[in-house]
Coordinates of C-alpha atoms and ligand atoms in Angstrom, one line a residue:
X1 CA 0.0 0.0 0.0
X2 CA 1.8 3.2 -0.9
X3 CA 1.8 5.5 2.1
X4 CA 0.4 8.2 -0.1
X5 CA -3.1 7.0 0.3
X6 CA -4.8 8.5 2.3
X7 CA -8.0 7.0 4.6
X8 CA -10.7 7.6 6.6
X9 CA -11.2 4.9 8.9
X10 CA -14.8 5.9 10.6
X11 CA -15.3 5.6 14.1
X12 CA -19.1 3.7 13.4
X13 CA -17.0 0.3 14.0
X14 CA -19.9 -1.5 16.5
X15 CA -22.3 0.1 14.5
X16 CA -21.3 -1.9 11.6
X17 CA -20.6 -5.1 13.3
X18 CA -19.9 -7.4 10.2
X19 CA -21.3 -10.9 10.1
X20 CA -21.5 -13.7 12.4
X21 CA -20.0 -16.9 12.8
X22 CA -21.1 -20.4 13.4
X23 CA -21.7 -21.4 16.8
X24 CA -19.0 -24.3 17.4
X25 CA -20.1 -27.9 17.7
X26 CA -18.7 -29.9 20.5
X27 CA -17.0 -32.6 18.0
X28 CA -16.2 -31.7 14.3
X29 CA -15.6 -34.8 12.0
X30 CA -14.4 -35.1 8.3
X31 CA -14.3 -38.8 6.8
X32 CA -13.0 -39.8 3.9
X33 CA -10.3 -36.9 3.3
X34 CA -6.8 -37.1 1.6
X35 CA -4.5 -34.7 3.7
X36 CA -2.3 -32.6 2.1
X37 CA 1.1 -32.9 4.1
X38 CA 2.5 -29.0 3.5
X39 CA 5.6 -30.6 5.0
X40 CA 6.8 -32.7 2.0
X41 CA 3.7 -33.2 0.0
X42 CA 2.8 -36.7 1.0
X43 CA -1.2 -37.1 0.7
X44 CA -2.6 -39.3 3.3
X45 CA -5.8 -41.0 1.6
X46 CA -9.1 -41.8 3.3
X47 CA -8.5 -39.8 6.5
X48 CA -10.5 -39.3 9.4
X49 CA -10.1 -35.9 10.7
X50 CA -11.4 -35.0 14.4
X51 CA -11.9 -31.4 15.7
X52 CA -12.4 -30.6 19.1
X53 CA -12.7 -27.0 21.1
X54 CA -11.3 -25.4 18.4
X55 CA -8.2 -27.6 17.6
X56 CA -7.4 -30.5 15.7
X57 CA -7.6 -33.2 18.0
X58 CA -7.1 -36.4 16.0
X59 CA -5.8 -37.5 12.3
X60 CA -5.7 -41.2 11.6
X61 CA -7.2 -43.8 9.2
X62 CA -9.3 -45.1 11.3
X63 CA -13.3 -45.8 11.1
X64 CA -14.9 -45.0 14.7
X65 CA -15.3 -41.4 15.2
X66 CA -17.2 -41.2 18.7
X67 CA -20.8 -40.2 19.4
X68 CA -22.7 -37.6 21.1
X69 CA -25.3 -35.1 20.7
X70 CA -23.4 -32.5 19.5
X71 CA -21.2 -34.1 16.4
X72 CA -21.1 -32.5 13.1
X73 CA -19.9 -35.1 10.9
X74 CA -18.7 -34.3 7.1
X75 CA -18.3 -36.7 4.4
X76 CA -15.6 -35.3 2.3
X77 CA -15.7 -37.8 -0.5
X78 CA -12.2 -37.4 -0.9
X79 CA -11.6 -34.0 -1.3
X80 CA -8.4 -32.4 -0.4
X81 CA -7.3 -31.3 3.2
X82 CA -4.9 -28.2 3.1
X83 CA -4.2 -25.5 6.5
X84 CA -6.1 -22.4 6.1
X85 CA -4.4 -20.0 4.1
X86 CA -2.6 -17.1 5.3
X87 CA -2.4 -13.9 3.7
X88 CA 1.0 -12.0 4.5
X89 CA 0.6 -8.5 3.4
X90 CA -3.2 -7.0 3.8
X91 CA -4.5 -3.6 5.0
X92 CA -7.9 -4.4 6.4
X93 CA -9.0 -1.4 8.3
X94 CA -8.6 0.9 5.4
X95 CA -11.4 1.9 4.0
X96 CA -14.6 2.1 6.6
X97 CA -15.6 -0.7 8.9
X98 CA -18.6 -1.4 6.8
X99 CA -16.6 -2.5 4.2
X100 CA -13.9 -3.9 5.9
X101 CA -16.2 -5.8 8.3
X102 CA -19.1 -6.6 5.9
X103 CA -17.2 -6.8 3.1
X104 CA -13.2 -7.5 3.5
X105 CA -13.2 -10.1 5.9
X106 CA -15.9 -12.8 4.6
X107 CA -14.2 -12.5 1.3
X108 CA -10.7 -13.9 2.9
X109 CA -12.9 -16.6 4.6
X110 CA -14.9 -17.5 1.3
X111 CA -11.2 -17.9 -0.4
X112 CA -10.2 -20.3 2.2
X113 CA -7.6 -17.3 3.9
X114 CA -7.8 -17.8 7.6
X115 CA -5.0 -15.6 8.9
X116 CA -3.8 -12.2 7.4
X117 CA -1.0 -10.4 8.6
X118 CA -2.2 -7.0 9.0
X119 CA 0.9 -4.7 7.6
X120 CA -0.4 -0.9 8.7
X121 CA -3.8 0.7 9.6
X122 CA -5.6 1.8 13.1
X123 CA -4.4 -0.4 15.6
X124 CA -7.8 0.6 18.0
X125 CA -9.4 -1.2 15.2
X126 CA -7.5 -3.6 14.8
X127 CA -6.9 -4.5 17.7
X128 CA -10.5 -4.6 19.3
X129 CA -11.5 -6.7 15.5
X130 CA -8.8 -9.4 16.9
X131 CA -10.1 -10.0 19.8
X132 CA -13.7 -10.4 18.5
X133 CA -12.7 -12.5 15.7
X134 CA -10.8 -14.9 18.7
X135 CA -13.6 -14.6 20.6
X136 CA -16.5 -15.7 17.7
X137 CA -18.2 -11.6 17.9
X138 CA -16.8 -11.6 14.4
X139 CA -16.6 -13.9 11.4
X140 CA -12.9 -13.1 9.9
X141 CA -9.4 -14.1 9.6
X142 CA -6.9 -14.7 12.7
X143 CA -5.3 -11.4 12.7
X144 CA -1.3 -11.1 12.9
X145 CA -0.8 -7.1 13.4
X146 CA 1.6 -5.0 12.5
X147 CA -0.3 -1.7 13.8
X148 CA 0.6 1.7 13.0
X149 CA 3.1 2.7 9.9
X150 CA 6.2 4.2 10.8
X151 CA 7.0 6.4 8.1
X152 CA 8.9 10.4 7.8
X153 CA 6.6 13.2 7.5
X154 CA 3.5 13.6 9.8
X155 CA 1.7 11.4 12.8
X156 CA -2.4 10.3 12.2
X157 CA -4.6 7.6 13.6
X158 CA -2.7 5.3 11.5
X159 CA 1.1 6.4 11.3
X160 CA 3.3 7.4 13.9
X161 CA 6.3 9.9 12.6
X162 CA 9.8 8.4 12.9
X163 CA 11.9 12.1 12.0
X164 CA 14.4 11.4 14.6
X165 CA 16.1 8.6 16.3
X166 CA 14.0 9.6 19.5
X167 CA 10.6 9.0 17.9
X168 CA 11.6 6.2 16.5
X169 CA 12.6 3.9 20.0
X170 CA 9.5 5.9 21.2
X171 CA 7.7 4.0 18.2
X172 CA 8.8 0.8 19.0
X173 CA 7.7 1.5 22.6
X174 CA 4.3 2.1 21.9
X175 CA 4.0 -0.8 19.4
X176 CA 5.5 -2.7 22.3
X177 CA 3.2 -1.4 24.8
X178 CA 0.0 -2.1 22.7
X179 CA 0.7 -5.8 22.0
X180 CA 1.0 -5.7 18.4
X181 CA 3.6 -8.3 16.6
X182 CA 5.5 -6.0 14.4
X183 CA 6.6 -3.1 13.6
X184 CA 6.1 -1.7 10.2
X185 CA 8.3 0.4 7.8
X186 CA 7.4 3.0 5.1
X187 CA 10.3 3.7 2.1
X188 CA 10.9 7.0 4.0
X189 CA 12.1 6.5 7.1
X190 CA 15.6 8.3 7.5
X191 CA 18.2 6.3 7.6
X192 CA 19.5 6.9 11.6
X193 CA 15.4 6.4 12.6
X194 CA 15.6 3.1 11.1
X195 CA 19.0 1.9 12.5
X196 CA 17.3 3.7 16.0
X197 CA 14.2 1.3 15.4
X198 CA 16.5 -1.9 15.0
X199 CA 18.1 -1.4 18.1
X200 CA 15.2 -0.4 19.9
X201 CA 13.1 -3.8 18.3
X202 CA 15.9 -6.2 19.1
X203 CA 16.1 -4.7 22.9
X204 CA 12.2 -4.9 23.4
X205 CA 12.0 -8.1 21.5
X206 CA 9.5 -7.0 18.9
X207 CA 10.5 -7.9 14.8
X208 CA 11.0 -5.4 12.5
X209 CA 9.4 -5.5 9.0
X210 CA 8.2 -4.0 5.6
X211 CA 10.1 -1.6 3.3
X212 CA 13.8 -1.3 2.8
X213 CA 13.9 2.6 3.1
X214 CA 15.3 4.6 0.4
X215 CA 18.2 5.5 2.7
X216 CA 19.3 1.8 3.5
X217 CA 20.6 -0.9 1.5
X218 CA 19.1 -4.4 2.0
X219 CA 22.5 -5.6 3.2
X220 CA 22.4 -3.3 6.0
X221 CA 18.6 -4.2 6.4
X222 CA 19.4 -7.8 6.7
X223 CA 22.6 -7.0 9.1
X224 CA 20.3 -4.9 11.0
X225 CA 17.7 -7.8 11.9
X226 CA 14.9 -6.6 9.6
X227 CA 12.7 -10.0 9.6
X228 CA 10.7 -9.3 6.1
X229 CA 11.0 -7.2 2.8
X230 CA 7.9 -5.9 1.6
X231 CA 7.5 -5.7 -2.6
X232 CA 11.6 -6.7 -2.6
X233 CA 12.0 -3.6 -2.0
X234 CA 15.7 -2.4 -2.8
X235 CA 16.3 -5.8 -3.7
X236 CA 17.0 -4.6 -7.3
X237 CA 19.3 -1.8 -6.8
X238 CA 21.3 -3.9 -3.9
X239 CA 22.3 -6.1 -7.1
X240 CA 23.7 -3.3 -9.6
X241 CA 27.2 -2.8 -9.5
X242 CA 26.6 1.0 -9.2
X243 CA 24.3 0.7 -6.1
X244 CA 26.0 2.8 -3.6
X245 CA 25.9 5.8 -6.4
X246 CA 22.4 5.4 -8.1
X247 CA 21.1 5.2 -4.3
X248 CA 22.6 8.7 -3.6
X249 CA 21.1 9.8 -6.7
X250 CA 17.8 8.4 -5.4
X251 CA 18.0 10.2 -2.8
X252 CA 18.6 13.5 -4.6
X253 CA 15.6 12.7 -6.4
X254 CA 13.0 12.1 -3.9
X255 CA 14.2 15.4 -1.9
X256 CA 13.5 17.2 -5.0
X257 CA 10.4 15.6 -5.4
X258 CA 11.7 15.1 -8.9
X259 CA 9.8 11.6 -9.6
X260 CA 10.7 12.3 -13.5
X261 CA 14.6 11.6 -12.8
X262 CA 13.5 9.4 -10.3
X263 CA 11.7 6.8 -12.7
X264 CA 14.8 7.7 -15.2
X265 CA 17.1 5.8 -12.4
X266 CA 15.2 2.6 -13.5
X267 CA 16.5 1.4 -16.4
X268 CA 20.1 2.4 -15.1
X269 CA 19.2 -0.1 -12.0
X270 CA 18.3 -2.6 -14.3
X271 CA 21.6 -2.6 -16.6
X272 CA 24.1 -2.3 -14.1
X273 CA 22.8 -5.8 -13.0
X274 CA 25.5 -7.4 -11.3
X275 CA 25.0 -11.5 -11.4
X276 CA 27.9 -12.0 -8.7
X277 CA 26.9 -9.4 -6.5
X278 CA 22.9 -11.0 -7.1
X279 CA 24.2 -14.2 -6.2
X280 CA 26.7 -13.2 -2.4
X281 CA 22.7 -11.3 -1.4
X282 CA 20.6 -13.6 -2.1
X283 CA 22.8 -16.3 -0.4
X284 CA 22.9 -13.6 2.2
X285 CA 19.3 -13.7 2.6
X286 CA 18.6 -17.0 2.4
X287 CA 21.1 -17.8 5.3
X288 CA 19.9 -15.1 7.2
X289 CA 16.3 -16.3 6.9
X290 CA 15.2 -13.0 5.8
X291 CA 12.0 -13.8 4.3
X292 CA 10.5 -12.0 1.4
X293 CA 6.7 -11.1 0.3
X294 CA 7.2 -9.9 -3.4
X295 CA 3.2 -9.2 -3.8
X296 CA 3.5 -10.1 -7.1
X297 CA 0.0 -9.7 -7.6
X298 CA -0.1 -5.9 -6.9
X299 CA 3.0 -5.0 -8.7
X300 CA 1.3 -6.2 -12.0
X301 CA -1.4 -4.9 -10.6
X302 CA -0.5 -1.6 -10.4
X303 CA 1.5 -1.9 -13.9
X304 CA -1.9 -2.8 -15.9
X305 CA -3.9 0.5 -15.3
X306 CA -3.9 0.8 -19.1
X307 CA -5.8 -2.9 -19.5
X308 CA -8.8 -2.4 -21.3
X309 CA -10.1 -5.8 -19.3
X310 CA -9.9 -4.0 -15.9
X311 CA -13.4 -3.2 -15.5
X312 CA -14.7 -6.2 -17.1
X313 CA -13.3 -8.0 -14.0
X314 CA -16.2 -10.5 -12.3
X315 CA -14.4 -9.6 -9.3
X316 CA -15.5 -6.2 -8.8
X317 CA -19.1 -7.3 -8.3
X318 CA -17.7 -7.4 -4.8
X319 CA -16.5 -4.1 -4.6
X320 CA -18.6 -1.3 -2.8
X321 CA -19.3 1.3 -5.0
X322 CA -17.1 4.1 -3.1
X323 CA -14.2 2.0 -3.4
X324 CA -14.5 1.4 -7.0
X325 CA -14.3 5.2 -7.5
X326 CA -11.0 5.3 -6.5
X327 CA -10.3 2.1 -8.7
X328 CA -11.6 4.2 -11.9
X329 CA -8.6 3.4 -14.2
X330 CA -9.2 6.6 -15.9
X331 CA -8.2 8.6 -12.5
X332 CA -5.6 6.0 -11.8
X333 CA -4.2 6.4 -15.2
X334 CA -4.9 10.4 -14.7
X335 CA -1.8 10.1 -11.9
X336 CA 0.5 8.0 -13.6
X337 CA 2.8 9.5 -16.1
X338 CA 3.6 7.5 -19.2
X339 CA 7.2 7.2 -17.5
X340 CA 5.6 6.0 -14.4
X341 CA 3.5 3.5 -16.2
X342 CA 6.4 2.3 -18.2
X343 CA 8.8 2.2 -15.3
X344 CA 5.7 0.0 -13.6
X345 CA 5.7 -2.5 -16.4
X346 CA 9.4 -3.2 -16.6
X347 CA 9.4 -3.4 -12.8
X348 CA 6.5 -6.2 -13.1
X349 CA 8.8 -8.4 -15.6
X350 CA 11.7 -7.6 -13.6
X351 CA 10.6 -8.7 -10.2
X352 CA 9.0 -12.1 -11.6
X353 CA 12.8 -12.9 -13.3
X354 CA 14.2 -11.6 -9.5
X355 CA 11.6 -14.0 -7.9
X356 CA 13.2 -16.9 -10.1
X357 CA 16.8 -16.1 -9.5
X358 CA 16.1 -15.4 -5.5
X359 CA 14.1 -18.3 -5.4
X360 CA 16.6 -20.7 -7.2
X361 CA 19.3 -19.8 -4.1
X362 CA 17.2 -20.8 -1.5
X363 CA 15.6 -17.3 -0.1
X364 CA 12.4 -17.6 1.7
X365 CA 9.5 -16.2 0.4
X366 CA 5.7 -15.6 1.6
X367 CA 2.4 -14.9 -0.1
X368 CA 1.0 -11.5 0.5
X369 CA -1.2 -9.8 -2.0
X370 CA -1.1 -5.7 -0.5
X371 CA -4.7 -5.8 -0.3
X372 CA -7.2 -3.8 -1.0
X373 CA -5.6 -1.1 -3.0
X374 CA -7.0 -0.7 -6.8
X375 CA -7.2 -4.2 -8.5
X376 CA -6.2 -6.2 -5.3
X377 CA -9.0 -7.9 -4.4
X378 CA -9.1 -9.1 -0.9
X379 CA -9.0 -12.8 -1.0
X380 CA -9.0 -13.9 -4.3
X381 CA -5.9 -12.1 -5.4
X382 CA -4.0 -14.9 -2.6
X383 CA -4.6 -17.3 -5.0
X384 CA -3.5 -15.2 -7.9
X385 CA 0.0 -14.7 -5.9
X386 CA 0.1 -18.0 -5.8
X387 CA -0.4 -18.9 -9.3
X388 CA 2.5 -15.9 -9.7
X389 CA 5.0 -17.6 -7.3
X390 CA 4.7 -20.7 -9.4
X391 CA 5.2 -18.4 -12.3
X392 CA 8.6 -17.5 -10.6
X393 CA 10.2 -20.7 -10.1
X394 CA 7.9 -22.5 -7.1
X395 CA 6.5 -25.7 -7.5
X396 CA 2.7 -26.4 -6.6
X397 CA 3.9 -27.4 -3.3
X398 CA 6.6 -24.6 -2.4
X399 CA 3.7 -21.8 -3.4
X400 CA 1.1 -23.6 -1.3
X401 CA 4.1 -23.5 1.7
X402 CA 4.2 -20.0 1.5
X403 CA 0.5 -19.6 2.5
X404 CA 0.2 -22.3 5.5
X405 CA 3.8 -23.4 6.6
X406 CA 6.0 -20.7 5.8
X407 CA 4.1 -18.0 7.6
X408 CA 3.9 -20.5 10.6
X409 CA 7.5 -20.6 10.5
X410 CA 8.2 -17.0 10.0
X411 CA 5.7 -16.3 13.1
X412 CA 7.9 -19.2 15.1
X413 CA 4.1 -21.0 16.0
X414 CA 4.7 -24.0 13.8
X415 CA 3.2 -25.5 16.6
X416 CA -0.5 -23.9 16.2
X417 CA -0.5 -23.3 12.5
X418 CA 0.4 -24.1 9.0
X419 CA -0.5 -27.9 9.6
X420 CA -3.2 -30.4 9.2
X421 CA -1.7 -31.7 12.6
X422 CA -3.0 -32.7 16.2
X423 CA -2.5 -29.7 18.4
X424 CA -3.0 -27.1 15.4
X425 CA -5.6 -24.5 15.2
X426 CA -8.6 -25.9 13.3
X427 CA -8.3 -23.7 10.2
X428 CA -8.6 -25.2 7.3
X429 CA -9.8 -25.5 3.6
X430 CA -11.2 -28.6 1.3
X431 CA -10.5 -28.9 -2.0
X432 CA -11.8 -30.4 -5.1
X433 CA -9.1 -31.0 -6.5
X434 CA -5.6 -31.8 -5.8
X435 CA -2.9 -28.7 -5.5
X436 CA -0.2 -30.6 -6.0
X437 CA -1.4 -31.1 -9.4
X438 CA -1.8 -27.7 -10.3
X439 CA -1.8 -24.5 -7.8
X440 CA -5.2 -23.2 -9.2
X441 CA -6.9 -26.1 -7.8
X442 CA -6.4 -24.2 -4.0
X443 CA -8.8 -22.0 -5.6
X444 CA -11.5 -25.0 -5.9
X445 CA -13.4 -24.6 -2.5
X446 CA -15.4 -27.0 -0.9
X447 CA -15.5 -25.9 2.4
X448 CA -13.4 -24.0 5.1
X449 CA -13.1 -24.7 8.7
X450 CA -12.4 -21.0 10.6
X451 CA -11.3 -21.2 14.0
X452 CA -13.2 -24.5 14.8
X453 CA -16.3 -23.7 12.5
X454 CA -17.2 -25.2 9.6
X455 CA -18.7 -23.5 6.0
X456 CA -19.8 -25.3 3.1
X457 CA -19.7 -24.5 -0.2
X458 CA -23.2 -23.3 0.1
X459 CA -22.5 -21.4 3.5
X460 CA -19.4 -19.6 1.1
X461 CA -21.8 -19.2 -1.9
X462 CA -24.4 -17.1 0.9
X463 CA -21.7 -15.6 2.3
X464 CA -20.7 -14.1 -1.2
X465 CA -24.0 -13.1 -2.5
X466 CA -24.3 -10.9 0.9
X467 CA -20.9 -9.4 0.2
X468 CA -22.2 -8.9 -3.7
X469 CA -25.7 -7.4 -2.3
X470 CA -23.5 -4.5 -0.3
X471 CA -21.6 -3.7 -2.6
X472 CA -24.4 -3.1 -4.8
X473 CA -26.0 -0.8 -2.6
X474 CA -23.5 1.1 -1.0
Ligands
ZN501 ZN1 1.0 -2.7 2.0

């Protein structure tokens, strides 16, 4: 999400309480299901899965399931058992809480995305929408929060300013105090703010994430601790042999405000590819476990304003009216310059051959989409990142890790999620149709278990057509 948008986040949240979910059954029970093992890729045929309070409590081949009054018991005909998918890079309290109650959250859940990691909006929002999703107030994903942006320039409800090393360890402080899990990074943060907010996360034990800033190369991000790049930000000028130069001339740039010489920089990044130097970072990031969330999806995105097929998209159906006025690719075209589109394009290309070669050394990478900005559609653009992961050198099975166990991983609760294992959270997703096979099929939904609960096909279709009937009318 560029830090340029700007939001109204309304205040209205209870009075737009968003859907419902399921009361939980005492026992939850799925026969017949081939689990998916996101460890290696093994399929276990003919499962019996048990749920219990929540939690997966049993997976074995075996045919007695219990009884009681309260058992919900689903034939799965042999449908495919994957974790819930988690969505890395969102911004779900951006727009109002209708939408992003009403609207935002049953579209993850109908997409078989039970997590998000929130990356920057109101944490008052946020924060009180965790806690009634955990507590079943509120249907939605598990939220991971990375709470306010810390960005240069000017404090609101949803950034703090980080001008000075002081405000930045007082940033971290209050992330700290408030309980959130990250702490998130905007492209201009000054350089001695960021090294202040490194030292202050590692002393109060809170990761760091997001941009690269400007002022920063991703070897001293990487040195510095930062636990995820955002959009591989910097990624391509750390690997031009001229990077310590066309960074200062970056710089230059932005304090201008002169984006024209800016964009010119691009194509100068670009040829002055270094394969050697490519090679020593992204063995650097791979051994540092520095993972990556290229948001594939919303690069492209934002470098296809000029597609006729934009507002032909079935998608937008799902999109409240207001929202799709500031998706009118006329006004988005409006404030890109021809350069800027251009620049946009190559940098599309560019990061899907940067995926490849990143990928092909062993650095880590997650699925994020960024989330609702223009052409990102909350939920169903996951599985488009997915599809652009494989695109970039993952097989079926490595783009499916980076929605369940790779975030798990990253979080350090392999224990609770990622898995169709005992002791894991019950949030999952049925498939028609093996993902192995091909990555689309994770798009095939049959049902999702959220936090214990379980929703058809037909309980997702509903869900939809309420989510389509809003939009309408708003
Ligand atoms: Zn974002």
């Amino acid at each position: 999400m560029k830090a340029s948008l700007t939001v109204c986040v309304c205040l209205t949240t209870f009075l737009w309480a968003g859907p419902k979910p399921k009361t939980r059954t005492e026992a939850l029970i799925f026969t017949n299901v081939n689990v998916v093992s996101v460890r290696d890729g093994t399929i276990a045929r003919g499962m019996t899965v048990v749920i219990k309070r929540g939690r997966i409590s049993g997976v074995a081949k075996v045919g007695f399931v219990g009884q009681g009054h309260d058992i919900q018991i689903v034939n799965a005909d042999g449908k495919y058992m994957v974790p819930g998918l988690w969505d890395m890079h969102v911004h779900s309290a951006f727009v109002s809480p209708a939408w992003d109650e009403k609207v935002i959250y049953p579209l993850y859940i109908a997409n078989g995305i039970t997590g998000v990691r929130d990356m920057g909006g109101d944490p008052d929002v946020l924060e009180n929408r965790r806690q009634r999703i955990e507590s079943g107030d509120l249907l939605g994903p598990r939220l991971i929060l990375a709470g306010p942006f810390l960005a240069g320039g000017k404090s609101d409800r949803q950034t703090i300013a980080v001008n000075t090393p002081e405000d930045a360890r007082q940033a971290v402080d209050a992330v700290k105090k408030q309980g959130l899990d990250f702490v998130k990074i905007l492209s201009n943060v000054p350089r001695d703010s960021y090294f202040a907010i490194a030292d202050e996360s590692a002393k109060q034990n809170v990761p760091f994430v997001g941009h690269v800033p400007y002022s920063v190369s991703v070897r001293e991000a990487v040195t510095a601790g930062q636990k995820s790049i955002e959009h591989l930000t910097g990624v391509l000028l750390a690997c031009s042999s001229r990077e310590d130069e066309l960074r200062t001339q970056e710089l230059t740039a932005l304090a201008k405000r002169d984006y024209l010489a800016y964009e010119k920089l691009g194509p100068q990044i670009i040829s002055t590819y270094d394969q050697a130097r490519a090679r020593a970072l992204f063995l650097q990031l791979a051994q540092s476990h520095t993972w990556q969330v290229p948001t594939l999806v919303w690069t492209e995105a934002n470098s296809r304003i000029d597609d006729p097929d934009l507002e032909s998209d079935p998608r937008l159906k799902y999109v409240p009216a207001s929202v799709r006025a500031q998706w009118d690719p006329a006004k988005l075209r409006a404030n890109t310059s021809p350069e800027e589109l251009a620049a946009l394009k190559t940098e599309a290309a560019r990061d899907v051959e940067l995926v490849k070669a990143m990928h092909s050394a062993g650095v880590r990478f997650m699925a994020g989409s960024d989330g609702p900005d223009p052409y990102v559609f909350p939920g169903f653009s996951l599985h488009d990142e997915l599809d652009w992961l494989v695109k970039s050198g993952s097989t079926p099975l490595q783009a499916l890790q980076s929605a369940t166990l790779n975030p798990a991983l990253f979080l350090g609760r392999i224990d609770k999620y990622g898995l169709v294992e005992p002791e894991h959270v019950a949030d999952l997703v049925l498939l028609d149709a093996n993902p192995l096979d091909d990555i689309r099929n994770a798009g095939k939904i049959f049902g999702v278990v959220a936090n214990g609960k379980y929703y058809s096909r037909k309980d997702l279709d509903i869900m939809l057509q309420r989510v389509e009937k809003l939009a309408s009318q708003e």
